[in-house]
PDB file of C-alpha atoms in Angstrom:
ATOM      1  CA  UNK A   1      22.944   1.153  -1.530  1.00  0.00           C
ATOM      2  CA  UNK A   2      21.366   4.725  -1.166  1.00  0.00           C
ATOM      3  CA  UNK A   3      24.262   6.460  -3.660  1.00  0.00           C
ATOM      4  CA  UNK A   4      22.803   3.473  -6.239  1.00  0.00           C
ATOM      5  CA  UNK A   5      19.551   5.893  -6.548  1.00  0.00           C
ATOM      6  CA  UNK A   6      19.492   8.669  -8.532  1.00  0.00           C
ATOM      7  CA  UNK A   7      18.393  12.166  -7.179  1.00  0.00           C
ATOM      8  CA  UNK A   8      15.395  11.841  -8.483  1.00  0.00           C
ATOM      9  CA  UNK A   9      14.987   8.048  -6.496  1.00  0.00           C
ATOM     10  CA  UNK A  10      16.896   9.448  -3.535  1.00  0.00           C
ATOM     11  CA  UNK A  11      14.027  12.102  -3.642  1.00  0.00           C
ATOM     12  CA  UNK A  12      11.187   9.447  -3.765  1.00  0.00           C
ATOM     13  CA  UNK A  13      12.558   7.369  -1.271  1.00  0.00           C
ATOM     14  CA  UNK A  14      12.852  11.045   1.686  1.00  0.00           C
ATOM     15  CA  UNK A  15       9.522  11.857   0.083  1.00  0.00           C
ATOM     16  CA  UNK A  16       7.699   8.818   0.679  1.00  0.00           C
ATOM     17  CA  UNK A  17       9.168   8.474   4.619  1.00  0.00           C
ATOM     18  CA  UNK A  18       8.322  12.702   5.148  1.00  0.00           C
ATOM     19  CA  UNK A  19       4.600  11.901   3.856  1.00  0.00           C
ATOM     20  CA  UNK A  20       4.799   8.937   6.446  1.00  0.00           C
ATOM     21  CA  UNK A  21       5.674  11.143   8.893  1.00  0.00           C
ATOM     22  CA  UNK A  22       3.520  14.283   8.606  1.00  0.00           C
ATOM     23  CA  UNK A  23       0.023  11.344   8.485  1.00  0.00           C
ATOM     24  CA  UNK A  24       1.104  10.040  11.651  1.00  0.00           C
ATOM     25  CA  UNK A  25       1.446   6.409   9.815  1.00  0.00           C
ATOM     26  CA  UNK A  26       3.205   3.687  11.258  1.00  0.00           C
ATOM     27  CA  UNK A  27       4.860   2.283   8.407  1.00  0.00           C
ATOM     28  CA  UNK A  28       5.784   3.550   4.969  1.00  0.00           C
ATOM     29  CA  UNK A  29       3.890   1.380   2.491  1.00  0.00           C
ATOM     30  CA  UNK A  30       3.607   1.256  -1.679  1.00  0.00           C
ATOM     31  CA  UNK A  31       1.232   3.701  -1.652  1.00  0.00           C
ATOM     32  CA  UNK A  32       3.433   6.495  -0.021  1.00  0.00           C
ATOM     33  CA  UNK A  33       5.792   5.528  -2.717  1.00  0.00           C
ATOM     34  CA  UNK A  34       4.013   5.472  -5.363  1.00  0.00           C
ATOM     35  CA  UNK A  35       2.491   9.136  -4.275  1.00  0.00           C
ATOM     36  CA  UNK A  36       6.438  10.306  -4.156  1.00  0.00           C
ATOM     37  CA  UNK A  37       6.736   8.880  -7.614  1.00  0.00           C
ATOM     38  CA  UNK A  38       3.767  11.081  -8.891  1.00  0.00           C
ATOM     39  CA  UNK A  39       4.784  14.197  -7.281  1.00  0.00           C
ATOM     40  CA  UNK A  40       8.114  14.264  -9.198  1.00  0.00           C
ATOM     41  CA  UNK A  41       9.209  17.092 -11.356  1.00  0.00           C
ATOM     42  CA  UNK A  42      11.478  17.613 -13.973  1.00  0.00           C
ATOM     43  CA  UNK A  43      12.565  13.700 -13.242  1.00  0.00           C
ATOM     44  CA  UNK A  44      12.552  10.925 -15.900  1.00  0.00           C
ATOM     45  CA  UNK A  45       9.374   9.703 -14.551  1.00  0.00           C
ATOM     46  CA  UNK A  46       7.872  13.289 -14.650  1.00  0.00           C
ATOM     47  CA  UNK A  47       8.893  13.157 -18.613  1.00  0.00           C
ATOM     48  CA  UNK A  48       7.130  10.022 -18.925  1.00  0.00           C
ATOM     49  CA  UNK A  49       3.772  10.561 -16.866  1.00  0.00           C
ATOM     50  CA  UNK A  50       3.379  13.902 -18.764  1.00  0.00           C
ATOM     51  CA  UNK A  51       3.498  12.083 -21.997  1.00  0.00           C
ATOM     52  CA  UNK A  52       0.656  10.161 -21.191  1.00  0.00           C
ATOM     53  CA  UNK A  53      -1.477  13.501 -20.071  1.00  0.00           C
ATOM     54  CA  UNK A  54      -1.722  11.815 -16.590  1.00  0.00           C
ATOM     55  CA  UNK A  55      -3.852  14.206 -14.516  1.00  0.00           C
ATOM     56  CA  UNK A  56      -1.462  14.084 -11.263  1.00  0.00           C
ATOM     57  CA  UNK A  57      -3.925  15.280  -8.935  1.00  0.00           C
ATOM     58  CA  UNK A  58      -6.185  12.864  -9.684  1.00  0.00           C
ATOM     59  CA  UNK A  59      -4.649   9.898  -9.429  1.00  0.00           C
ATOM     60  CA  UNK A  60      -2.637  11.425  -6.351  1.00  0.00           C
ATOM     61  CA  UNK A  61      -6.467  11.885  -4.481  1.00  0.00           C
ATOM     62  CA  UNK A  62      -7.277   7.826  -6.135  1.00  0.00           C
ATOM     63  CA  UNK A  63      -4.382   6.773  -3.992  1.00  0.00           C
ATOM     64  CA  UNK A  64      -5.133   9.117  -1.064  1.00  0.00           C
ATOM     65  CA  UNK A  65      -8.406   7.320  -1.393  1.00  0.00           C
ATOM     66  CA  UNK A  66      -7.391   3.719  -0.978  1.00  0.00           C
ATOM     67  CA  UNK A  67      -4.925   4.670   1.984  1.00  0.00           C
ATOM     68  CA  UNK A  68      -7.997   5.687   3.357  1.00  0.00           C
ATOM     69  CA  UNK A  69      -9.551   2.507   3.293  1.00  0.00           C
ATOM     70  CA  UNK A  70      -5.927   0.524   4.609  1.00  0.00           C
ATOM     71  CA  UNK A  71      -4.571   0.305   1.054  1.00  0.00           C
ATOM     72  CA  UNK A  72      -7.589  -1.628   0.189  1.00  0.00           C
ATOM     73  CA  UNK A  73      -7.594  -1.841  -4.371  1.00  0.00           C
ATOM     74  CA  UNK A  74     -10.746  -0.956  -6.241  1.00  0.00           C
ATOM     75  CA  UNK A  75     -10.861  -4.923  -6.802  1.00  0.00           C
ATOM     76  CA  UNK A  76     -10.916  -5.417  -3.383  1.00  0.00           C
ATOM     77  CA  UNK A  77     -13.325  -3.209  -2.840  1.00  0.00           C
ATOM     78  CA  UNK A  78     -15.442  -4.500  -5.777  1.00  0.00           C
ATOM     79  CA  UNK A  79     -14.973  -8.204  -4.340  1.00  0.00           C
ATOM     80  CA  UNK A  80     -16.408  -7.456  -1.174  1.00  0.00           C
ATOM     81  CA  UNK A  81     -19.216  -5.338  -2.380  1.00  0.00           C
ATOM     82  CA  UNK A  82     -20.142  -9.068  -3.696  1.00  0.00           C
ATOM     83  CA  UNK A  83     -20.193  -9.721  -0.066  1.00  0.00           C
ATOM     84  CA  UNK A  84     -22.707  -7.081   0.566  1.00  0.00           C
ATOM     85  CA  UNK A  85     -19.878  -4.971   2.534  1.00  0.00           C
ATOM     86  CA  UNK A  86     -19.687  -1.479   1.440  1.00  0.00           C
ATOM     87  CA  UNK A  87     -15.856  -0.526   2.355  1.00  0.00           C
ATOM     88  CA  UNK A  88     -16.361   3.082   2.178  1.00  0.00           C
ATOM     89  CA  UNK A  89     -19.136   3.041   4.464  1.00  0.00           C
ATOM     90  CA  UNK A  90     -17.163   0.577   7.125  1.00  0.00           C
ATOM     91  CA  UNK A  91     -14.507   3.494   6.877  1.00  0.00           C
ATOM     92  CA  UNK A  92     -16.774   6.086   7.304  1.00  0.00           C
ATOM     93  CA  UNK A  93     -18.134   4.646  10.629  1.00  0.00           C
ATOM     94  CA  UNK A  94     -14.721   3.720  11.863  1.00  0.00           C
ATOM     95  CA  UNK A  95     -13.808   7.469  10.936  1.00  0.00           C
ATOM     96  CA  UNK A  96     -16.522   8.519  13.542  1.00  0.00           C
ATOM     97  CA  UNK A  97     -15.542   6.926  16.235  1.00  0.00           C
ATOM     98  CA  UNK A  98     -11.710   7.310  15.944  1.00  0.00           C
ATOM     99  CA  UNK A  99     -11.361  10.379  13.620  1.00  0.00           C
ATOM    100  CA  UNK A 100     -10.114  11.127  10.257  1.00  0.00           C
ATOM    101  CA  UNK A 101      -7.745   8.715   8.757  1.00  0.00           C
ATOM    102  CA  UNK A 102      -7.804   6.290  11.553  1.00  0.00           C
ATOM    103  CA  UNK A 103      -7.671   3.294   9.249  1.00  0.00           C
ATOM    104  CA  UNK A 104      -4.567   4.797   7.176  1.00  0.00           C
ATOM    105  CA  UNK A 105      -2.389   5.527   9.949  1.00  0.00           C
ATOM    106  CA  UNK A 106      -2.972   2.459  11.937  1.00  0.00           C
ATOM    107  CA  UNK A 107      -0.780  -0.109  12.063  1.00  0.00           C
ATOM    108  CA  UNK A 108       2.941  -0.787  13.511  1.00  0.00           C
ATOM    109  CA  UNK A 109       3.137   2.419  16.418  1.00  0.00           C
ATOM    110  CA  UNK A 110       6.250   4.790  15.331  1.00  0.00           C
ATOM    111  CA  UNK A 111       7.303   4.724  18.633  1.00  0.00           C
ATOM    112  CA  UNK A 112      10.430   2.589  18.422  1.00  0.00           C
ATOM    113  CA  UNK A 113      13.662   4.443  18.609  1.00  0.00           C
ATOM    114  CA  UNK A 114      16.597   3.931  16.578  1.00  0.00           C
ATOM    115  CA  UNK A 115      20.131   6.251  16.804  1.00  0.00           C
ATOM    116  CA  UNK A 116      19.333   9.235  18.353  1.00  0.00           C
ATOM    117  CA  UNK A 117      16.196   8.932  19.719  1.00  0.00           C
ATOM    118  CA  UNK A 118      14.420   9.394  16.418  1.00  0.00           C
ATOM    119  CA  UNK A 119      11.222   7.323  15.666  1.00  0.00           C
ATOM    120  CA  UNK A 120      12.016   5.016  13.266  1.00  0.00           C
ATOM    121  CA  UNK A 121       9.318   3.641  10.602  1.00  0.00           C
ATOM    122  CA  UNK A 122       9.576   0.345   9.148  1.00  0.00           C
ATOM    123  CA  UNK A 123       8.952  -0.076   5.494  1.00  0.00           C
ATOM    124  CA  UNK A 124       5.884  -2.573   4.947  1.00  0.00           C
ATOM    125  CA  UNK A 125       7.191  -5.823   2.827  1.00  0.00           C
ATOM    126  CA  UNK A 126       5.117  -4.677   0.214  1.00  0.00           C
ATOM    127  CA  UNK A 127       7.353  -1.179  -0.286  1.00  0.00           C
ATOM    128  CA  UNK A 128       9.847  -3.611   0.164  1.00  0.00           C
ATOM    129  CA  UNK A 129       9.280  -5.275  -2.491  1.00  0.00           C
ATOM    130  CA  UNK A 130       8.786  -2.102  -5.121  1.00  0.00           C
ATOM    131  CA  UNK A 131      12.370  -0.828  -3.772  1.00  0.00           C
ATOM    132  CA  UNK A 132      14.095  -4.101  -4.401  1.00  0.00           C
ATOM    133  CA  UNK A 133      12.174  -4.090  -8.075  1.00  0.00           C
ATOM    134  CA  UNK A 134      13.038  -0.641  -8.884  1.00  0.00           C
ATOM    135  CA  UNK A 135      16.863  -2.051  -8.434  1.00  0.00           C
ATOM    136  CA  UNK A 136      15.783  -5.364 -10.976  1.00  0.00           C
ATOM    137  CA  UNK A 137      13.717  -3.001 -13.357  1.00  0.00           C
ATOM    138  CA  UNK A 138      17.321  -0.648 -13.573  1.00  0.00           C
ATOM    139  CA  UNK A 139      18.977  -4.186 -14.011  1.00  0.00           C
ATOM    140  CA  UNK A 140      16.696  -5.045 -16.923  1.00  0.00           C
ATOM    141  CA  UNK A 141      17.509  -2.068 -18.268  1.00  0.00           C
ATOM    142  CA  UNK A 142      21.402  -2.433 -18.324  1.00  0.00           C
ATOM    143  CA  UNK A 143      21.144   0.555 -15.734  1.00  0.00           C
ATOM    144  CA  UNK A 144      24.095   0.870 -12.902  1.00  0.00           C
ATOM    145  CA  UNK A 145      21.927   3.416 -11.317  1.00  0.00           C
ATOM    146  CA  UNK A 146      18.332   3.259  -9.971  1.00  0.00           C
ATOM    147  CA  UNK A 147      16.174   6.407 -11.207  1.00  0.00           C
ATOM    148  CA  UNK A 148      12.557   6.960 -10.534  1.00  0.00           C
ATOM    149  CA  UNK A 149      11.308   5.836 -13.573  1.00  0.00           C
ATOM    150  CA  UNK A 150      12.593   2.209 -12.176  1.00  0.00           C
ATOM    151  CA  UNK A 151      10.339   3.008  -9.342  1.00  0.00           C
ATOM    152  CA  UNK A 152       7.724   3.886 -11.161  1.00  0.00           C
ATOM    153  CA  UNK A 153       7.832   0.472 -13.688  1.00  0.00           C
ATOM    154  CA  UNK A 154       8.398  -1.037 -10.235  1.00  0.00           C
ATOM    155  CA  UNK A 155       5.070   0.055  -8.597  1.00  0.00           C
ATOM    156  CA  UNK A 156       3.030  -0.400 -11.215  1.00  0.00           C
ATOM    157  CA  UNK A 157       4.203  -4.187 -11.872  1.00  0.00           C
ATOM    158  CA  UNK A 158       3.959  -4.360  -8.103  1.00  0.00           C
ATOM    159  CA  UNK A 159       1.220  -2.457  -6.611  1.00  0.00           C
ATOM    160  CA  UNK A 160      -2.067  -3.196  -7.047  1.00  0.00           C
ATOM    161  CA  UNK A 161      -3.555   0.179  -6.362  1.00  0.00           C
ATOM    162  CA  UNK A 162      -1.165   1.842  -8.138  1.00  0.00           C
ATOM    163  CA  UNK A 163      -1.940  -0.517 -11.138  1.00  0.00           C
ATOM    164  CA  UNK A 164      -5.365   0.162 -11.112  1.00  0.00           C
ATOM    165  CA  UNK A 165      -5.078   4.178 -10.772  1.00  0.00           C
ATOM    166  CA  UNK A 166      -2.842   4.792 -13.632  1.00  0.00           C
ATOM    167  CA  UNK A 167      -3.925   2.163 -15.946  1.00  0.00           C
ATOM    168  CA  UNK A 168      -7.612   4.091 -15.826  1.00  0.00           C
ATOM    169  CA  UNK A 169      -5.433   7.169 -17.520  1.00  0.00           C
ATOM    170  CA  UNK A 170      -3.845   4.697 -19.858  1.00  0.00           C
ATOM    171  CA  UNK A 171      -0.298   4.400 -18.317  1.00  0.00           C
ATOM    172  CA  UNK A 172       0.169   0.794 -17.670  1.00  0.00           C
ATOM    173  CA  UNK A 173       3.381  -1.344 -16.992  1.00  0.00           C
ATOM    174  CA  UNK A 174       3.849  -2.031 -20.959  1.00  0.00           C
ATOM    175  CA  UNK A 175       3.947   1.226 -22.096  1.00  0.00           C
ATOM    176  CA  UNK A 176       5.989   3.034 -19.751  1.00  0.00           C
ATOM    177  CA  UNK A 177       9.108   0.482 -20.672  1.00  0.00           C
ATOM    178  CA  UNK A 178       8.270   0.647 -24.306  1.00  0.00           C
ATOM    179  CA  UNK A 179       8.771   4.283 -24.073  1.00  0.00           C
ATOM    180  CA  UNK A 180      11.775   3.615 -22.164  1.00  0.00           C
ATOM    181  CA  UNK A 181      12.871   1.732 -24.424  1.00  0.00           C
ATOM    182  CA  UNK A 182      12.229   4.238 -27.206  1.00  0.00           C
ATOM    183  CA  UNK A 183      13.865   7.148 -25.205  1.00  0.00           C
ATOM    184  CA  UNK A 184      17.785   5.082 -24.692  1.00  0.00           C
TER     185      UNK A 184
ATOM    186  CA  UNK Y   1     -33.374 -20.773 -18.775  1.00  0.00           C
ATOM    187  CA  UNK Y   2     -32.345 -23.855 -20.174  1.00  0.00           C
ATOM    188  CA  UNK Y   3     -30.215 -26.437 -18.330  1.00  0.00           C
ATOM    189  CA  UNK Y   4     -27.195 -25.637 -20.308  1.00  0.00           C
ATOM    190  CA  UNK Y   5     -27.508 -22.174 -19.361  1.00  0.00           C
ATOM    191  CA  UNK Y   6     -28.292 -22.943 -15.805  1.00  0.00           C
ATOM    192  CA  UNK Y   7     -25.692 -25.405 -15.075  1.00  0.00           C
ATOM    193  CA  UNK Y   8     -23.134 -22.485 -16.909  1.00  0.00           C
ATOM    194  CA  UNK Y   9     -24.679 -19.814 -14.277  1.00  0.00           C
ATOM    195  CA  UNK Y  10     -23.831 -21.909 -11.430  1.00  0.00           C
ATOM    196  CA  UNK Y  11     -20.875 -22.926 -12.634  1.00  0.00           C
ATOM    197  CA  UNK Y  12     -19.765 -19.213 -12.532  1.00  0.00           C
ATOM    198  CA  UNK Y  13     -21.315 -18.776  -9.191  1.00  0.00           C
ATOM    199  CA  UNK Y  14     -19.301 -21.506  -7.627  1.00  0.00           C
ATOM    200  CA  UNK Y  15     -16.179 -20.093  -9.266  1.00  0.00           C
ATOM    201  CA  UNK Y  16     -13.573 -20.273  -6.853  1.00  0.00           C
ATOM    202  CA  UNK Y  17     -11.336 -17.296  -7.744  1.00  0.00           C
ATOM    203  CA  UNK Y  18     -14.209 -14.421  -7.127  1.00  0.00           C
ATOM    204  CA  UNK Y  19     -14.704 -16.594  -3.987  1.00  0.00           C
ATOM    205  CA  UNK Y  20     -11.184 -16.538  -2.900  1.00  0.00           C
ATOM    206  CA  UNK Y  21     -10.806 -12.740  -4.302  1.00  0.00           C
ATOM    207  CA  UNK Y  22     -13.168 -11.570  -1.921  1.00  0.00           C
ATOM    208  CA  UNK Y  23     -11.758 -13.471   1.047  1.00  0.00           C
ATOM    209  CA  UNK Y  24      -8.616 -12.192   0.323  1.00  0.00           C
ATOM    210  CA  UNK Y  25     -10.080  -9.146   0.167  1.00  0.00           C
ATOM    211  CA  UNK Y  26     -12.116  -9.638   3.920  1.00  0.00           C
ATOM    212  CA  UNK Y  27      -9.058 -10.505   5.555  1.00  0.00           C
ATOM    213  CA  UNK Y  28      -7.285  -7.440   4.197  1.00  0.00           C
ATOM    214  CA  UNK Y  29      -9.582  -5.253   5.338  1.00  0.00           C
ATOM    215  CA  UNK Y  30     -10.075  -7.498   8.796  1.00  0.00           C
ATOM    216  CA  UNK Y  31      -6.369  -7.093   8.981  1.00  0.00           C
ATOM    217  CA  UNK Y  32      -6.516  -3.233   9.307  1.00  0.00           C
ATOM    218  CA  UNK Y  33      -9.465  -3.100  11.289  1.00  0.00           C
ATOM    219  CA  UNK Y  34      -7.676  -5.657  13.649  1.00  0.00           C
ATOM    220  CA  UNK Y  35      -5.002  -2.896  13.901  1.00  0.00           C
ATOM    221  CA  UNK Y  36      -6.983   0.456  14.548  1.00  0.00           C
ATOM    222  CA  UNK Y  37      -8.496  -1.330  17.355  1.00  0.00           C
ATOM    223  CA  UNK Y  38      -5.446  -2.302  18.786  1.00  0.00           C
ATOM    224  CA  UNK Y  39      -4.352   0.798  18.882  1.00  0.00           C
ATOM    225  CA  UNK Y  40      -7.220   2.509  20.202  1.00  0.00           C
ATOM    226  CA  UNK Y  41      -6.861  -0.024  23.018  1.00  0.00           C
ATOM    227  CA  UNK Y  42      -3.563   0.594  23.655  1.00  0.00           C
ATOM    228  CA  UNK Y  43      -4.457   4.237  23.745  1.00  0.00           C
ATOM    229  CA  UNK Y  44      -7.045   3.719  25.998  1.00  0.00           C
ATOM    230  CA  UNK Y  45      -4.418   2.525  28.493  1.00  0.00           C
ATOM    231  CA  UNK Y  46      -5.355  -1.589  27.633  1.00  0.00           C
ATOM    232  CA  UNK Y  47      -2.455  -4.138  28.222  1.00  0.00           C
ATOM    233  CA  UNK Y  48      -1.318  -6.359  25.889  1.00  0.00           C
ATOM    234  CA  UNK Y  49      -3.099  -9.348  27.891  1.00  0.00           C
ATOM    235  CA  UNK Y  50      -6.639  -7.634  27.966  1.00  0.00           C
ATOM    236  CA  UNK Y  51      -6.209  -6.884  24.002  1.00  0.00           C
ATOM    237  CA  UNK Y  52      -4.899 -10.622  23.774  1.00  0.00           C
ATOM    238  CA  UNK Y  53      -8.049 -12.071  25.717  1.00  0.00           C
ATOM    239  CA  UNK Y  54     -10.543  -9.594  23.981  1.00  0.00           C
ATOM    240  CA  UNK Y  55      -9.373 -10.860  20.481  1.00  0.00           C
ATOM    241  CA  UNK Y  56      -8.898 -14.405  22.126  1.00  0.00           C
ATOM    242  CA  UNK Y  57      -5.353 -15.151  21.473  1.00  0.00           C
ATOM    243  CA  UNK Y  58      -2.174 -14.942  22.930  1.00  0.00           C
ATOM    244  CA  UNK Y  59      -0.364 -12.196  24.610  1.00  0.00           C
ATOM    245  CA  UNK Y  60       3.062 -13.683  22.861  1.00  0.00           C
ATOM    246  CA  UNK Y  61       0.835 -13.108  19.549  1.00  0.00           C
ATOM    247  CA  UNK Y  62      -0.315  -9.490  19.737  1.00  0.00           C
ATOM    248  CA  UNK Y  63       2.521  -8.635  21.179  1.00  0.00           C
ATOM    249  CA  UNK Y  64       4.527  -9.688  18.395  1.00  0.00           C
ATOM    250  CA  UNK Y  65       1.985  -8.791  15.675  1.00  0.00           C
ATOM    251  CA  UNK Y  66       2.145  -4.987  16.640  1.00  0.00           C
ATOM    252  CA  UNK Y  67       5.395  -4.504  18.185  1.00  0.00           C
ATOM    253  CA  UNK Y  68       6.668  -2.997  21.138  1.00  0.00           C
ATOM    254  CA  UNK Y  69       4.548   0.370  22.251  1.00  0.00           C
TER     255      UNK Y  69
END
């Protein structure tokens, strides 16, 4: 299944499991791949990203933000200020106590060990899900291969946060397969 | 305000959907604080029975909710 991704997936896919790794998360979730996605170079999602002006460091920190908070969207965070609970500050005190990040890299413990002795880290169902759409969006497409900008249509269609963060700079779901569309 | 306009401003305040947004939206973030305190526990050297009575279910149940540590 791994040879059906391009470089440039193969690439998101290591990325998003090393970034995993290095916060001391549990699990790799939509939001580490959607940050592997943005961090691409020279890839067909790079091309398309840069078309649209999209400031990558910004919308890299946006989703640094909401892992932060536990993957918790803007509208969540809206919905429960309705509530009269102010996320960031619940975070903040949480921080205190247990130290920077705590809510991000809680979760399933790393600790089970696979071949080797080598922690292994599940994949939440919601990355789940944006791998198995990157494969439909290629399928859409009439593509044997799965590239990154298939990850990329797939985490915007299905991740919330990601969604939100790029639609603010104008790149929504729409328009990156319309250019797609343009570019074959 | 008239009654029209009143009976329209409730009607938006009992809308169900922000209502059920922002539950969704509670247990989400319940969810994750559920998890950092788990772990802190079992980093304090708790058991998977004392976590299970503090958060007043069963040991089978956190067990299986957050794996084997």
């Amino acid at each position: 299944m791994f040879e059906r991704f391009t470089k440039a997936a193969q690439a998101v896919l290591l990325n998003a499991v090393q970034d995993a790794e290095q916060h001391g998360a549990g699990e790799i979730t939509a939001e580490h791949l959607a940050l592997a996605v943005l961090v691409g170079e020279g890839t067909t999602a790079a091309g398309i990203l840069d078309e649209y002006g999209l400031p990558r460091a910004e919308a890299t920190d946006a989703i640094r933000a909401t892992q932060r908070r536990g993957g918790l969207s803007d509208a969540d965070t809206a919905a429960l200020r309705e509530l009269g609970i102010d996320v960031d500050a619940v975070v903040t005190r949480v921080e205190q106590t247990l130290g920077e990040g705590a809510i991000s890299a809680a979760g399933k413990p790393a600790r089970r060990r696979g071949l080797l002795g080598k922690s292994y880290r599940p994949f939440t169902d919601e990355a789940k899900r944006v791998i198995e759409g990157s494969l439909r969006e290629a399928m859409d497409r009439g593509e044997r291969r799965i590239g990154d900008e298939h990850m990329l249509l797939s985490v915007l269609s299905r991740h919330q946060v990601t969604a939100e963060v790029l639609a603010a700079h104008g790149v929504t779901y729409i328009g990156v397969r319309a250019r797609l569309a343009k570019a074959s | 305000m008239s009654e029209a306009t009143q009976l329209a401003s409730a009607a938006g305040d009992q809308d169900p959907r922000v209502g059920l947004r922002a539950v969704v939206a509670l247990r989400k973030l319940l969810e994750r604080l559920e998890a950092v305190q788990v772990r802190n526990a079992r980093t304090n050297g708790w058991s998977w029975q004392e976590i299970a009575e503090a958060l007043g279910v069963s040991r089978q149940a956190v067990h299986k909710k957050y794996g084997r540590a």
